CSV table of C-alpha atoms and ligand atoms in Angstrom, one decimal:
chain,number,residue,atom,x,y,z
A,1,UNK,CA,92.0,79.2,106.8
A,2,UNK,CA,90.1,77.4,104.3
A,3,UNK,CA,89.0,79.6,101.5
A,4,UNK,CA,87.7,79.0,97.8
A,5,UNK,CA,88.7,81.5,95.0
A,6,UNK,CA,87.0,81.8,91.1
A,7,UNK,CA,89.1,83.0,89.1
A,8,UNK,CA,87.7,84.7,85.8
A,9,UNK,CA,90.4,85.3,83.6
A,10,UNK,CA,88.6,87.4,80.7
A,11,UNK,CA,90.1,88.1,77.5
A,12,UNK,CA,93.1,89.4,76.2
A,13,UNK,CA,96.1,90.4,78.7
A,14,UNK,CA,93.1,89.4,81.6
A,15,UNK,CA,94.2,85.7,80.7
A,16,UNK,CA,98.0,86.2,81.1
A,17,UNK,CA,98.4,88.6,84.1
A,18,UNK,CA,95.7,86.3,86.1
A,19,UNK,CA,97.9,83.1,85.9
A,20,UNK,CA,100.2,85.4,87.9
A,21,UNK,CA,97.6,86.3,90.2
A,22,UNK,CA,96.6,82.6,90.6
A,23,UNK,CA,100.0,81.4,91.4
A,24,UNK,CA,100.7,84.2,94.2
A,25,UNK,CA,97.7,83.1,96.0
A,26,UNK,CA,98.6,79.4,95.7
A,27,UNK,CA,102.2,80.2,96.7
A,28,UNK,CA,100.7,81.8,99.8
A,29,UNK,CA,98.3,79.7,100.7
A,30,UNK,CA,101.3,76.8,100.9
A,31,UNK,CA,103.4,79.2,102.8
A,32,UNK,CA,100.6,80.4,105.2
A,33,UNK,CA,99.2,77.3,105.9
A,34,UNK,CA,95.9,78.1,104.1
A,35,UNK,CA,93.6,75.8,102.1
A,36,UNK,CA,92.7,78.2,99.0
A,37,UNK,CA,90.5,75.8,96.6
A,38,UNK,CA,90.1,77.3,92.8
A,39,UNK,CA,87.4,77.5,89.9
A,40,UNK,CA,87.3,79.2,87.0
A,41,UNK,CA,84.8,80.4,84.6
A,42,UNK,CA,83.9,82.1,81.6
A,43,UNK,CA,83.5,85.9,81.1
A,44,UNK,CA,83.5,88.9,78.5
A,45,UNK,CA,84.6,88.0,74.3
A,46,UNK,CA,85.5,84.7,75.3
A,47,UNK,CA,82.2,83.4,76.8
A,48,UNK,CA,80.3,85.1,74.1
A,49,UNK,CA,82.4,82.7,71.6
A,50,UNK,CA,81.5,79.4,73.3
A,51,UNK,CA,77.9,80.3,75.0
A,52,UNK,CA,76.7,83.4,72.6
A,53,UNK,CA,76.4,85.2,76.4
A,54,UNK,CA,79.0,87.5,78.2
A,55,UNK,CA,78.1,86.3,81.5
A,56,UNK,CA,76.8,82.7,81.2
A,57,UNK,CA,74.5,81.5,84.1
A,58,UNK,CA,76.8,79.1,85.4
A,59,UNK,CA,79.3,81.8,85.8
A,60,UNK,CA,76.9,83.7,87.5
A,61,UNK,CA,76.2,80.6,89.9
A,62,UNK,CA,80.0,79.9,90.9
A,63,UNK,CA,80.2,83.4,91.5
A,64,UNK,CA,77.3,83.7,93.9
A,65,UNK,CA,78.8,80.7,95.8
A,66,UNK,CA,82.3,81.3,96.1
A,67,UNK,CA,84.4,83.5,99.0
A,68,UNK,CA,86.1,85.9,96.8
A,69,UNK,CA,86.4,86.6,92.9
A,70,UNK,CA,89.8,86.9,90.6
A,71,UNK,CA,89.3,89.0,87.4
A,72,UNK,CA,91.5,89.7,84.7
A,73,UNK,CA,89.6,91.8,81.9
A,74,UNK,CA,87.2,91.7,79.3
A,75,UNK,CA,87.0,93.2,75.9
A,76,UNK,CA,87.8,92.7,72.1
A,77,UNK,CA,88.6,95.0,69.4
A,78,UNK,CA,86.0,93.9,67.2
A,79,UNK,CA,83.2,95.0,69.2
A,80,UNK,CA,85.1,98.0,69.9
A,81,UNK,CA,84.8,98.9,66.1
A,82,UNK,CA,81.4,98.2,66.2
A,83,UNK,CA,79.3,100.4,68.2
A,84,UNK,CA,76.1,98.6,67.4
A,85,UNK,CA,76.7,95.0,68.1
A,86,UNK,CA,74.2,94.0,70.7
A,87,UNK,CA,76.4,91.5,72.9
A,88,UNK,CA,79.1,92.8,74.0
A,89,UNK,CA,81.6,91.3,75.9
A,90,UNK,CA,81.3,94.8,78.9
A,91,UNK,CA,77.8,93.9,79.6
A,92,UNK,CA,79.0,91.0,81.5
A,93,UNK,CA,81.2,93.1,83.5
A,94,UNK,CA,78.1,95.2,84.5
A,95,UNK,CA,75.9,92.3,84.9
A,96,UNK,CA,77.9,90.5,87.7
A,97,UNK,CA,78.4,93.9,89.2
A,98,UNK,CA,74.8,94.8,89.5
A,99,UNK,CA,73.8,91.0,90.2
A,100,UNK,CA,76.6,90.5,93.3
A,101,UNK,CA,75.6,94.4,94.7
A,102,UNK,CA,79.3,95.4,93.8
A,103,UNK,CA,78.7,99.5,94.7
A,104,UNK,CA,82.2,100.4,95.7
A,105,UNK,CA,84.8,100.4,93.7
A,106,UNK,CA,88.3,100.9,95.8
A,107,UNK,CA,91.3,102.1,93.8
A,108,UNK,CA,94.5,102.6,96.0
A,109,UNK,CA,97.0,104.8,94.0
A,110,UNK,CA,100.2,104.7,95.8
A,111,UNK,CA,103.6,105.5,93.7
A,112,UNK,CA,106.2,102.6,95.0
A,113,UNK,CA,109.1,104.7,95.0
A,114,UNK,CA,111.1,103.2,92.7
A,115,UNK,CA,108.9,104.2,89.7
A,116,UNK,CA,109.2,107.8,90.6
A,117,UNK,CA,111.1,108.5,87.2
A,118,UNK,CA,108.3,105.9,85.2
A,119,UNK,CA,105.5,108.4,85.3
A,120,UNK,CA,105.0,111.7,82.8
A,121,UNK,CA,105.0,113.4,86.0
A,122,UNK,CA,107.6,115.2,87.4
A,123,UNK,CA,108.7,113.1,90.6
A,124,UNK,CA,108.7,116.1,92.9
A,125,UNK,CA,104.9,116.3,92.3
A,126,UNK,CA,104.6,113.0,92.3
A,127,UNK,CA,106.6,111.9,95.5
A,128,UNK,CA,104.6,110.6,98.8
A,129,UNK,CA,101.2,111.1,96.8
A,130,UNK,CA,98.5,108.4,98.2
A,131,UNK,CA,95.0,108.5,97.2
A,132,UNK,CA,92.5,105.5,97.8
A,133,UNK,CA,89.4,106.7,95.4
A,134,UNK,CA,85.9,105.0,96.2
A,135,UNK,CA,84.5,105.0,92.9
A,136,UNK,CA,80.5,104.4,92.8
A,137,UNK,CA,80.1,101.1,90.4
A,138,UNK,CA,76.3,100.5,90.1
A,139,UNK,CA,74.5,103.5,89.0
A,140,UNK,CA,75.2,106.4,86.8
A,141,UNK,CA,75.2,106.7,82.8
A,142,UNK,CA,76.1,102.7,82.6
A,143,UNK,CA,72.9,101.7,84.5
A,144,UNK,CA,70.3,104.3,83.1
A,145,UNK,CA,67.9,104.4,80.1
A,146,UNK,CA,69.9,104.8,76.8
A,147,UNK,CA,67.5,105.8,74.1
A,148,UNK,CA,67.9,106.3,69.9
A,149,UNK,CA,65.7,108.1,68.4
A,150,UNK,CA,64.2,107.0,65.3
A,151,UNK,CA,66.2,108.6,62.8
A,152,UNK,CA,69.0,107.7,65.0
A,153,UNK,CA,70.3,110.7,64.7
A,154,UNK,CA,70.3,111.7,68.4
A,155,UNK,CA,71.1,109.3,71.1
A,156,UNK,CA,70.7,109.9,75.3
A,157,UNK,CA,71.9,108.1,78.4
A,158,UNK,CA,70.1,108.8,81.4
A,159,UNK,CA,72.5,109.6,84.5
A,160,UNK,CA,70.4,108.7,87.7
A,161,UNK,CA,71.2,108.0,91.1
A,162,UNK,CA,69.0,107.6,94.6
A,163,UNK,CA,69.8,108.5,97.4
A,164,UNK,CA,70.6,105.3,99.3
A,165,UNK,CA,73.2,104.5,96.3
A,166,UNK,CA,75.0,107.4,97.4
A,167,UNK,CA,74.2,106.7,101.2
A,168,UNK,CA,76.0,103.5,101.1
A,169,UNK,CA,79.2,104.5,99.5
A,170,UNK,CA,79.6,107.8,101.4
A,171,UNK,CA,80.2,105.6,104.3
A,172,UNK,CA,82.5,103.3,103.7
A,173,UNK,CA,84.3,105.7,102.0
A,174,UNK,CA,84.4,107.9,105.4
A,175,UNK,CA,85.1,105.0,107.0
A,176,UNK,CA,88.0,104.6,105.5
A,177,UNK,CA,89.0,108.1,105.6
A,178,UNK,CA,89.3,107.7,109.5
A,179,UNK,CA,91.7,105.0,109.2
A,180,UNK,CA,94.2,107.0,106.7
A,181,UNK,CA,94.7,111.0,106.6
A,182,UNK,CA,91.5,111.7,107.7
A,183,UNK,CA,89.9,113.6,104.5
A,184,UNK,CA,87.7,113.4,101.9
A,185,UNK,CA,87.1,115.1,98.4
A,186,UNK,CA,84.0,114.0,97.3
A,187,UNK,CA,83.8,115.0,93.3
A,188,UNK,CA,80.8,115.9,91.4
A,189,UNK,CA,79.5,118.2,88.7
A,190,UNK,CA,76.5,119.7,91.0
A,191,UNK,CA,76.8,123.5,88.8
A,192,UNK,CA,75.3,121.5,86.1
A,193,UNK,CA,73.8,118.2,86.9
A,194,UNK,CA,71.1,117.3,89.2
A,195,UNK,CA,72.3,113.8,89.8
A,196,UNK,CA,75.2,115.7,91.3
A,197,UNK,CA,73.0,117.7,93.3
A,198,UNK,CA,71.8,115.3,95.0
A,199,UNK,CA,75.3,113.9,95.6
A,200,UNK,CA,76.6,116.4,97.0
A,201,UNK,CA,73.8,117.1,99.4
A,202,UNK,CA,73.6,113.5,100.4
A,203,UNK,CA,77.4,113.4,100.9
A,204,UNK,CA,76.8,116.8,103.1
A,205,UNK,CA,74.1,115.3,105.3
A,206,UNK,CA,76.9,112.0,106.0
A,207,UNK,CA,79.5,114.2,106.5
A,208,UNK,CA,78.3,115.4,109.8
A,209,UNK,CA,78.2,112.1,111.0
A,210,UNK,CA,82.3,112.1,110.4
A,211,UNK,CA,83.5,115.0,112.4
A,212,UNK,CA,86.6,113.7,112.7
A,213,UNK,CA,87.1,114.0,108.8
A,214,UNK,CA,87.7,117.4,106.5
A,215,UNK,CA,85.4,117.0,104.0
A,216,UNK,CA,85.7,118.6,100.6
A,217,UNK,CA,83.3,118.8,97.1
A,218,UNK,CA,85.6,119.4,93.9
A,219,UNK,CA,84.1,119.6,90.9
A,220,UNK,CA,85.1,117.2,88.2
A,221,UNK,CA,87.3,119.3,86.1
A,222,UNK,CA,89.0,121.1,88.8
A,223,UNK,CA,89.6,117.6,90.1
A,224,UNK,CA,91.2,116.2,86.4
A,225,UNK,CA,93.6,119.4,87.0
A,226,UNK,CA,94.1,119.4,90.7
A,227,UNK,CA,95.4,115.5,90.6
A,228,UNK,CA,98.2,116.1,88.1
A,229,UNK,CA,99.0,119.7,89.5
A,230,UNK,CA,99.1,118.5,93.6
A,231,UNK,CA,98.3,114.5,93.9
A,232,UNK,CA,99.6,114.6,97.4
A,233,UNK,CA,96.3,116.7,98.5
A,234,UNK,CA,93.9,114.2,98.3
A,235,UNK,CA,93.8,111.2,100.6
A,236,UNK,CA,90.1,109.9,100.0
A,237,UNK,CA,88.2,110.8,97.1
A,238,UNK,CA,85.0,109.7,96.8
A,239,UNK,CA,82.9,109.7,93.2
A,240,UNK,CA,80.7,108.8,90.4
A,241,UNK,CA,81.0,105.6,88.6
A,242,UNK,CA,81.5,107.6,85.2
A,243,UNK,CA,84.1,110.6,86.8
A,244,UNK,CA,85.5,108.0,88.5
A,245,UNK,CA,86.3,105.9,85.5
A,246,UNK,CA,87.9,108.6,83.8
A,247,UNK,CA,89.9,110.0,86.9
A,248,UNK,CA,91.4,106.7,87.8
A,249,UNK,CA,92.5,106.0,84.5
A,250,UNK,CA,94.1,109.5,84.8
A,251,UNK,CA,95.5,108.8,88.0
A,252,UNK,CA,97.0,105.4,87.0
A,253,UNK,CA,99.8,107.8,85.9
A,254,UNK,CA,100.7,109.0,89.4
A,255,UNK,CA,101.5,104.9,89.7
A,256,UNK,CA,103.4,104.9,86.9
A,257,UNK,CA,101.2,103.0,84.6
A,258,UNK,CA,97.7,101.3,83.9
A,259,UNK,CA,99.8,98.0,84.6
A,260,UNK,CA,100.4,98.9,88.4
A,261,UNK,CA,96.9,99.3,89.3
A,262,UNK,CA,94.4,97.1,91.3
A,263,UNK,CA,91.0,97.4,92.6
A,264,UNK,CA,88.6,95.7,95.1
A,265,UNK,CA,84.8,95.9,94.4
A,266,UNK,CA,82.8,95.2,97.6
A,267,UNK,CA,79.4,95.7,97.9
A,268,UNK,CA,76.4,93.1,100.0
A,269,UNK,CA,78.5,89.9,99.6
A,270,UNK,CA,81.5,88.8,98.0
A,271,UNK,CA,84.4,91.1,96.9
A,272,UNK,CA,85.6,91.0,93.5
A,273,UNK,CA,89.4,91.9,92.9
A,274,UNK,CA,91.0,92.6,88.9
A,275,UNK,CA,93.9,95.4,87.5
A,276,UNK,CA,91.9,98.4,86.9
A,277,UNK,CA,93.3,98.2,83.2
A,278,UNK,CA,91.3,96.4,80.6
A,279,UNK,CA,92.1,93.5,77.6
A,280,UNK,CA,94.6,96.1,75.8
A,281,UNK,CA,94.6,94.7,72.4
A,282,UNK,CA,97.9,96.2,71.3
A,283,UNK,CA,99.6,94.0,73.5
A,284,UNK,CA,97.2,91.0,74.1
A,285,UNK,CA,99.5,87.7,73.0
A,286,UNK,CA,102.7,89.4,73.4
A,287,UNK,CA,103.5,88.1,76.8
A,288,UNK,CA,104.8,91.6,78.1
A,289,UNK,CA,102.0,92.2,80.0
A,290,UNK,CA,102.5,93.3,83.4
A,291,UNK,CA,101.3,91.4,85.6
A,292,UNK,CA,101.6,93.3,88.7
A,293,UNK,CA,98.3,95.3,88.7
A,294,UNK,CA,96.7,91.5,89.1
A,295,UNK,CA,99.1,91.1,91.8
A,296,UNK,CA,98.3,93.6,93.8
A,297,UNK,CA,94.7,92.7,93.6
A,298,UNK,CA,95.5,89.5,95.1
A,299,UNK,CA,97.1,91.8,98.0
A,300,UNK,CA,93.8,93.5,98.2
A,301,UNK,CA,91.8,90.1,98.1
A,302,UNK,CA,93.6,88.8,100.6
A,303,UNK,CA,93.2,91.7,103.0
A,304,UNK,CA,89.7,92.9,102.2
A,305,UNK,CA,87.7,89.4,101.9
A,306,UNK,CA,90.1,87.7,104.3
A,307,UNK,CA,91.4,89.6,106.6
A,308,UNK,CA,95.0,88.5,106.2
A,309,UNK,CA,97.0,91.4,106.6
A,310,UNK,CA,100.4,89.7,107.1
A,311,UNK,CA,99.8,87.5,103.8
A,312,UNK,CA,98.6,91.0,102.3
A,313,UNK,CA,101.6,92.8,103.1
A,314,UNK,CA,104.0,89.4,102.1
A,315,UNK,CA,102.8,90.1,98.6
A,316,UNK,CA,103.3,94.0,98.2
A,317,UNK,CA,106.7,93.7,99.9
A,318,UNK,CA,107.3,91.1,97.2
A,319,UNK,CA,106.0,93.6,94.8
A,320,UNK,CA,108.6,96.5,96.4
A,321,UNK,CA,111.8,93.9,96.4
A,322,UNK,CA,111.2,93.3,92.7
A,323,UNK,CA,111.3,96.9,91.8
A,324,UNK,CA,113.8,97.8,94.1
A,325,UNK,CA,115.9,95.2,92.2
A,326,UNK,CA,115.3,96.9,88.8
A,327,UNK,CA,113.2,94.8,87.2
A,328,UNK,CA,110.8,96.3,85.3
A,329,UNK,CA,108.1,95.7,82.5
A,330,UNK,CA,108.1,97.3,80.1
A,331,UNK,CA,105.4,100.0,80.7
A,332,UNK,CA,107.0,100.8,83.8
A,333,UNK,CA,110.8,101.1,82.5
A,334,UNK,CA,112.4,104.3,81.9
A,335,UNK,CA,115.7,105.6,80.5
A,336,UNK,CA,117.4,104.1,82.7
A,337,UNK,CA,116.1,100.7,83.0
A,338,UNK,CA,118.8,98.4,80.9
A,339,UNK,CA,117.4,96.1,78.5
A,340,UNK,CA,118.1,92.7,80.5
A,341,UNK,CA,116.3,94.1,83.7
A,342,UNK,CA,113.1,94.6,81.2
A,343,UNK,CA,110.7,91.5,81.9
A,344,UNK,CA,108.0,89.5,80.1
A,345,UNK,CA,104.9,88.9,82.4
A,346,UNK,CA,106.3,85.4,82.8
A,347,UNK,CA,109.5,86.5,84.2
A,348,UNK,CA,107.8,89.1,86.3
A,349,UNK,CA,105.7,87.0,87.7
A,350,UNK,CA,108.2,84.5,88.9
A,351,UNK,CA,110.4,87.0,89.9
A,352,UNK,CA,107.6,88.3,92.2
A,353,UNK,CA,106.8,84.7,93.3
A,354,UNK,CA,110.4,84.2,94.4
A,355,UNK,CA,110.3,87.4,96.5
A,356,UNK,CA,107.4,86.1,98.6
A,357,UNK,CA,108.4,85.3,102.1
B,401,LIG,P1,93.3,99.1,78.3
B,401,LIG,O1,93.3,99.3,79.8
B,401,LIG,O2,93.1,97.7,77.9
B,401,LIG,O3,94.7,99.6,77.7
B,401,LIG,C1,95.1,101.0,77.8
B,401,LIG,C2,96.6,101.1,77.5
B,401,LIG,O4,97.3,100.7,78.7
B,401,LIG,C3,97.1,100.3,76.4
B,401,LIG,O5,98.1,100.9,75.7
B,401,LIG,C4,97.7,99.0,77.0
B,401,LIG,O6,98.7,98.4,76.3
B,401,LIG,C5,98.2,99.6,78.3
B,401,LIG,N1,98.1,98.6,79.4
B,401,LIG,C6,96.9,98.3,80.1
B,401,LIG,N2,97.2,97.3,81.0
B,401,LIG,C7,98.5,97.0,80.9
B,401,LIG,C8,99.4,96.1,81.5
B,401,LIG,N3,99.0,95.3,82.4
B,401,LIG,N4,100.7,96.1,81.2
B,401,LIG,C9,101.2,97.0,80.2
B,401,LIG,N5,100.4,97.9,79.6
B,401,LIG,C10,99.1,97.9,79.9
B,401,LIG,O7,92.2,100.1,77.7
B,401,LIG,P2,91.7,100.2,76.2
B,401,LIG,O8,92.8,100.0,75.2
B,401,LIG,O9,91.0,101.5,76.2
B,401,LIG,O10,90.6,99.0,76.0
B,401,LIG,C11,90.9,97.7,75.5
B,401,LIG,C12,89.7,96.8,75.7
B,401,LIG,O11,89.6,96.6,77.1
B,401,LIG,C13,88.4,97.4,75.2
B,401,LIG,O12,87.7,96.4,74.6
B,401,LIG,C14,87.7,97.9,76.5
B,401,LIG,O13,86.3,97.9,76.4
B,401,LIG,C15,88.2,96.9,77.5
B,401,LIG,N6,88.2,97.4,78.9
B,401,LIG,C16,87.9,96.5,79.8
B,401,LIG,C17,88.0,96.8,81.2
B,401,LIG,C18,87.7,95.8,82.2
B,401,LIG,O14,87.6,94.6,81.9
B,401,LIG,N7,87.6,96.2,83.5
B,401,LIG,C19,88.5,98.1,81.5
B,401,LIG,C20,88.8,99.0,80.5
B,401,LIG,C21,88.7,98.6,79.2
């Protein structure tokens, strides 16, 4: 297969766990008997320092004309200290997603068991949970007006969503329900919010269309609670772009960490793939990243945009091996990880690249 790649590395740990990512796709490609040609470009902090924009043009271009899209992460602490600057390295990140129609938002949360004693849940809860969330990633709060008022002392964000933007995203996220446990929890606030109500009552109308699949509508909170207290109850859950920021960073914990976590945005034409977890100052430069979030996403690049399901599965077996040798980063280490099994992104990622049959 003859494929070409861009790879936007980002800022911060986006630049070291995306090397990782690169090199897994090259290392397959040469076992595979692909041709995977790569480009890079510019995104986020780091694009604002050498074009004064987040999402240059040219960017923009290579991303329009490529097959599939690496991304590592973008952010900086300074603008995270500084509410009002007006370019900001995340408007890029919404910009390409708006500008390549990147709606959904699939986050698999599956807990390799090996990490059962890594998360700050008990393992008993935590033990054959798997959840694939469609988050919605073009509307919502992050899209709508945002207002000041003069005396800036009161300040609004408009939540709005159509129909159709709901439409589209209910079914893929049915669809996949068919292929897995066949249900869905679609999750809303529709006691309060209107942009819920018509959410839910969009997602009702679609749901007839599945009968084979047991829909269910959770609100929000109950949902936060309901995915610590029971994870295993939910197979697909289907949300907002805002609840579903905030419950997949929750659920990163049934994985283990924010470190373990990839995503797939798909949408009207290419995919784009990157760790769910962002730049993470505290640890940018350190080289203890982990890197395996970006792997995955690789996994999920190659199956999703591709269509390689063997290569797919080389890489999260290669993933499984790893852990079921001990090594660990050191997010994911526990108690009784010993010091010498605890990796640097480096040694993680070759560890991983050795592993790949
Ligand atoms: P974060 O995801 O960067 O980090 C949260 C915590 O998880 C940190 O303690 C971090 O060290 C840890 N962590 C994250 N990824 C890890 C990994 N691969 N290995 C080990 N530990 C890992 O979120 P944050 O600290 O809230 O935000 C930092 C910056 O990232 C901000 O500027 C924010 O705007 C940006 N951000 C970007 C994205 C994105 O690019 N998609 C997503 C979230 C946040």
């Amino acid at each position: 297969m003859n494929k070409h790649i861009l790879v936007i590395p980002g800022d911060g740990i986006g630049q070291e766990v995306t090397t990782w990512g690169k090199k897994v796709l090259e290392l397959i490609a040469k076992k595979y008997n692909h041709t995977f040609s790569f480009d890079s470009a510019l995104m986020g902090h780091v694009a604002i320092e050498a074009t004064g924009n987040p999402l240059p043009d040219e960017t923009l271009a290579k991303a329009k004309a490529t097959d599939a899209i690496l991304f590592g992460a973008i952010g900086h602490i300074k603008y995270d200290n500084d509410p009002s600057a007006k370019v900001r390295p995340e408007q890029g990140l919404l910009k390409i997603r708006k500008e390549l129609g990147l709606y959904a938002n699939l986050r698999p949360i599956k807990l390799f068991d090996e990490l059962l004693g890594a998360s700050s849940i008990k393992p008993e809860i935590l033990k054959g949970a798997d959840i694939l969330f469609f988050r919605e990633l073009t509307g919502d709060v992050y899209f709508g007006e945002k207002k000041r008022s003069e005396d800036r002392k009161t300040a609004s964000d408009l939540m709005v969503y159509s129909k159709y933007e709901v439409e589209r995203i209910a079914h893929k996220a049915y669809k996949a329900a068919q292929t897995r446990g066949k249900k869905l929890c679609s999750v809303d606030k529709a006691n309060v919010l209107e942009s819920s109500r018509l959410w839910r009552e969009t997602v009702q109308e679609i749901a007839i269309l599945y009968p084979d699949v047991q829909t269910e509508h959770m609100f929000i909170d109950n949902a936060a609670m309901q995915l610590i207290k029971d994870p295993k109850k939910f197979d697909v859950v289907l949300t907002a772009n805002l609840f579903g920021d905030i419950l997949t960073d929750e659920a990163s914990q049934i994985a283990g960490s924010m470190g373990m976590l990839a995503s797939a945005s798909v949408g009207d034409s290419v995919g784009f793939y990157e760790p769910i977890h962002g730049s993470a100052h505290d640890i940018a430069g350190r080289g203890i990243a982990n890197p395996l979030a970006s792997i995955l996403s690789v996994a999920l690049l190659l199956d999703i945009s591709f269509g390689l399901k063997t290569e797919a599965n080389a890489v999260i077996a290669a993933v499984e091996k790893t852990l079921k040798q001990g090594f660990r980063c050191k997010d994911i280490a526990d108690k009784t990880t010993s010091e010498n099994m605890i990796c640097s992104t480096d040694k993680m990622g070759e560890i991983v690249l050795g592993n790949i049959l």
